[in-house]
mmCIF file of C-alpha atoms in Angstrom:
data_model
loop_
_atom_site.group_PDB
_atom_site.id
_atom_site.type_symbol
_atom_site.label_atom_id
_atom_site.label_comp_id
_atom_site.label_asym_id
_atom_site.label_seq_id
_atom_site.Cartn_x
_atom_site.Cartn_y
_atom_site.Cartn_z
ATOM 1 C CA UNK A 309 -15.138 3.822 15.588
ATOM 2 C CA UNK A 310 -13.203 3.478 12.229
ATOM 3 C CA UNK A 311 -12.290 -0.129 11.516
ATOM 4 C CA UNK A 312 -9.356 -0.243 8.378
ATOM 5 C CA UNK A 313 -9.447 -3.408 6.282
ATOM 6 C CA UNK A 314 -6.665 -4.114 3.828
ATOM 7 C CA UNK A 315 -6.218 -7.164 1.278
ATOM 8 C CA UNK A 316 -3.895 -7.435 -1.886
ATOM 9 C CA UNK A 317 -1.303 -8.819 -0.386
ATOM 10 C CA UNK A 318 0.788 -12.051 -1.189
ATOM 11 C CA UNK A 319 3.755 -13.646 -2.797
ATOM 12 C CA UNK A 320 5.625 -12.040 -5.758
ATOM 13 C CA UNK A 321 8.347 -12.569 -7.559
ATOM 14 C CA UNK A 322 11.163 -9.567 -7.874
ATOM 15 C CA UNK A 323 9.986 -7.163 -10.502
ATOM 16 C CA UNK A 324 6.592 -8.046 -10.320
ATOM 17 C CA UNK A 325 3.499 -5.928 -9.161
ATOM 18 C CA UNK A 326 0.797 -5.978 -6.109
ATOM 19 C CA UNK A 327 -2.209 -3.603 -5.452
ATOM 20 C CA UNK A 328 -3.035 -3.183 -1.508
ATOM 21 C CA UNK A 329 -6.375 -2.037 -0.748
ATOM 22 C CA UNK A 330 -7.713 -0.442 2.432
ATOM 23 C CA UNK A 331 -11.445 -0.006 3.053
ATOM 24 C CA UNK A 332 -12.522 1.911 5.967
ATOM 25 C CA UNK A 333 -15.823 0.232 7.455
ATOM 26 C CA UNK A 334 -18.098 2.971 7.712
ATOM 27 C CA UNK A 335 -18.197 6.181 5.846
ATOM 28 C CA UNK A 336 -17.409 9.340 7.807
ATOM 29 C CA UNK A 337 -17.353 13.161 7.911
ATOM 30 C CA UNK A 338 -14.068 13.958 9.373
ATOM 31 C CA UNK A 339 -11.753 14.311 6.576
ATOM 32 C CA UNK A 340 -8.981 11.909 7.445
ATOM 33 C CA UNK A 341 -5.387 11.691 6.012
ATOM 34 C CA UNK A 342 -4.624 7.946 5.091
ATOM 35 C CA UNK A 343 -1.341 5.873 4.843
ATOM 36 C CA UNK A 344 0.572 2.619 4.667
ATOM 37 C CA UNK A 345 3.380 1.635 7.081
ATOM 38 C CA UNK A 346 5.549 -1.348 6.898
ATOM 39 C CA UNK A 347 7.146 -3.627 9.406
ATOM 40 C CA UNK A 348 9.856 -6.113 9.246
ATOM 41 C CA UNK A 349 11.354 -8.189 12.055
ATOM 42 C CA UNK A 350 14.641 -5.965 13.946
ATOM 43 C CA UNK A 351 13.648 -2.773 11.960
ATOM 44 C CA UNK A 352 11.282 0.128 12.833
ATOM 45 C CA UNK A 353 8.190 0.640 11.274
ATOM 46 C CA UNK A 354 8.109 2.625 8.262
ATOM 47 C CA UNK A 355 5.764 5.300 6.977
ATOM 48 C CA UNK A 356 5.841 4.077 2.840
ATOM 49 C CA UNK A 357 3.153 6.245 1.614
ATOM 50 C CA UNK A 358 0.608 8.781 2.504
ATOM 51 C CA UNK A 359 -2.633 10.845 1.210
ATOM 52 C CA UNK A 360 -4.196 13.789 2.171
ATOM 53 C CA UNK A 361 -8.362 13.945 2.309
ATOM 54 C CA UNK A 362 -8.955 15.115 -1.098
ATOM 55 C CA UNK A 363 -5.770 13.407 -2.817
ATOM 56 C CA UNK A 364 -4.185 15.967 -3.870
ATOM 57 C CA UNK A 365 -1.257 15.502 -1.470
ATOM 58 C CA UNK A 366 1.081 12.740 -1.294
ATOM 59 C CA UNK A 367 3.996 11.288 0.530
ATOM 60 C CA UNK A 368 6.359 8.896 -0.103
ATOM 61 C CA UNK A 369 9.603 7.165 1.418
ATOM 62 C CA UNK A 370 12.860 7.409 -0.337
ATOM 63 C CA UNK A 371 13.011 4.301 -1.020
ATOM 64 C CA UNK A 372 9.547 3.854 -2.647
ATOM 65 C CA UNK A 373 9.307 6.803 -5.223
ATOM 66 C CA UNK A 374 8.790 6.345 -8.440
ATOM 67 C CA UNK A 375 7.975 2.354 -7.832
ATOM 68 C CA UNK A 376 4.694 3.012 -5.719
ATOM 69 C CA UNK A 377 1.999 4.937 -5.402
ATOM 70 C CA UNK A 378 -0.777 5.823 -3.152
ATOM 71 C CA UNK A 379 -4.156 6.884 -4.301
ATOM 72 C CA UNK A 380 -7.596 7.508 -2.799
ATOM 73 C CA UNK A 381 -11.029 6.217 -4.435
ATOM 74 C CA UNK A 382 -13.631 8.246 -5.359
ATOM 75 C CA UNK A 383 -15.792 7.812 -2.199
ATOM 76 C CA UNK A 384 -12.542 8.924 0.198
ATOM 77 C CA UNK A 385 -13.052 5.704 2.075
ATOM 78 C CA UNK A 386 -10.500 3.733 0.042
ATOM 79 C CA UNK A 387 -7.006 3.911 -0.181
ATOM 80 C CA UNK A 388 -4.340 2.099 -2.327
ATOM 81 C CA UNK A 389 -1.170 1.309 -2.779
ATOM 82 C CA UNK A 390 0.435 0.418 -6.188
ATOM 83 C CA UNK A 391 3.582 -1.425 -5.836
ATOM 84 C CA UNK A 392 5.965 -1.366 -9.172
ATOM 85 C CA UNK A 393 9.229 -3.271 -9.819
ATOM 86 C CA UNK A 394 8.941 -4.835 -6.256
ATOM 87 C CA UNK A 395 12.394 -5.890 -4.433
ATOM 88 C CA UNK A 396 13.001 -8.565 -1.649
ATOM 89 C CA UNK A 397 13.999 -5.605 0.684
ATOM 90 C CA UNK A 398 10.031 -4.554 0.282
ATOM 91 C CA UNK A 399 8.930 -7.799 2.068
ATOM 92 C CA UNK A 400 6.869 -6.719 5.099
ATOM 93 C CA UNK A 401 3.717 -6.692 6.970
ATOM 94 C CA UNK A 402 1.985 -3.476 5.603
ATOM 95 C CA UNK A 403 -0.433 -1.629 7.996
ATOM 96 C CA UNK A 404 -3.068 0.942 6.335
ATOM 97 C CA UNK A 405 -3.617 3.651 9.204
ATOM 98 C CA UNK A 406 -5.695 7.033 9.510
ATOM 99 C CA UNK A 407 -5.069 10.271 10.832
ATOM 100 C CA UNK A 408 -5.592 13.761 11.223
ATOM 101 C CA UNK A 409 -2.619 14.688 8.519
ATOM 102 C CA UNK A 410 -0.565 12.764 6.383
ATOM 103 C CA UNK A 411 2.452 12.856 9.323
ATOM 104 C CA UNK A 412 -0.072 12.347 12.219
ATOM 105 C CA UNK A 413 -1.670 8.508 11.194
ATOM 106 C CA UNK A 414 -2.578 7.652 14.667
ATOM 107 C CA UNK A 415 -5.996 7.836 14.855
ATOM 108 C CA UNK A 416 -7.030 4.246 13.568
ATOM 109 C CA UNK A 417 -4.932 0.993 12.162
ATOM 110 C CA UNK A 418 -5.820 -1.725 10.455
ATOM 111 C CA UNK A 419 -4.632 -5.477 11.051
ATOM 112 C CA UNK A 420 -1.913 -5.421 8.402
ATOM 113 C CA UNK A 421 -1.103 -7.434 5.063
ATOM 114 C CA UNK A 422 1.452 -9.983 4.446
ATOM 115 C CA UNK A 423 3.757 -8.806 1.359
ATOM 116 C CA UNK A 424 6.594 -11.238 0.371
ATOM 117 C CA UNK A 425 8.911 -10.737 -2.394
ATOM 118 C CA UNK A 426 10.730 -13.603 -3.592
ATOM 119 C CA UNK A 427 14.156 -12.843 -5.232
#
């Protein structure tokens, strides 16, 4: 079992940066794909960013390119999320999730983090 563990969340102002962190609990072989979704009340959840196992594969919603970006650290059992130029519209509770590939992130979720953007 795989628990996910994100923090960096919080308040910001709009135009103003946050780093999410996900940190899986245990280190493991199987070469997972990572991710972060987002939630907001009346709306569906939304894949915002994704990594393949090595990093050198990325995915991004439309309307998070060129603002954020995903990365992986060096021991593959962290992910982040660098959020640029933030806008009230990216207020959300962001889940970090694992899967096999960067469109299948079912395997494992983590509690979710708590990202308001004041305007």
């Amino acid at each position: 079992q795989v628990q996910l563990i994100e923090s960096g969340g919080g308040l910001v102002q709009a135009g103003g940066s946050l780093r999410l962190s996900c940190a899986a609990s245990i280190r493991t072989s199987k070469n997972y794909a990572m991710g972060w979704f987002r939630r907001t009340p009346g709306k569906e959840r939304e894949l915002v960013a994704a990594i393949n196992w090595s990093g050198s594969g990325t995915t991004y919603a439309e309307s998070v390119k060129d603002r954020f970006t995903i990365s992986r650290g060096n021991a593959k059992n962290t992910v982040y999320l660098q959020m640029n130029s933030l806008k009230p519209e990216d207020t959300a509770l962001y889940y970090c999730a694992a899967g096999q590939t960067r469109t299948d992130l079912n395997d494992y979720w983590g509690q979710g983090t708590q990202v308001t953007v004041s305007s």
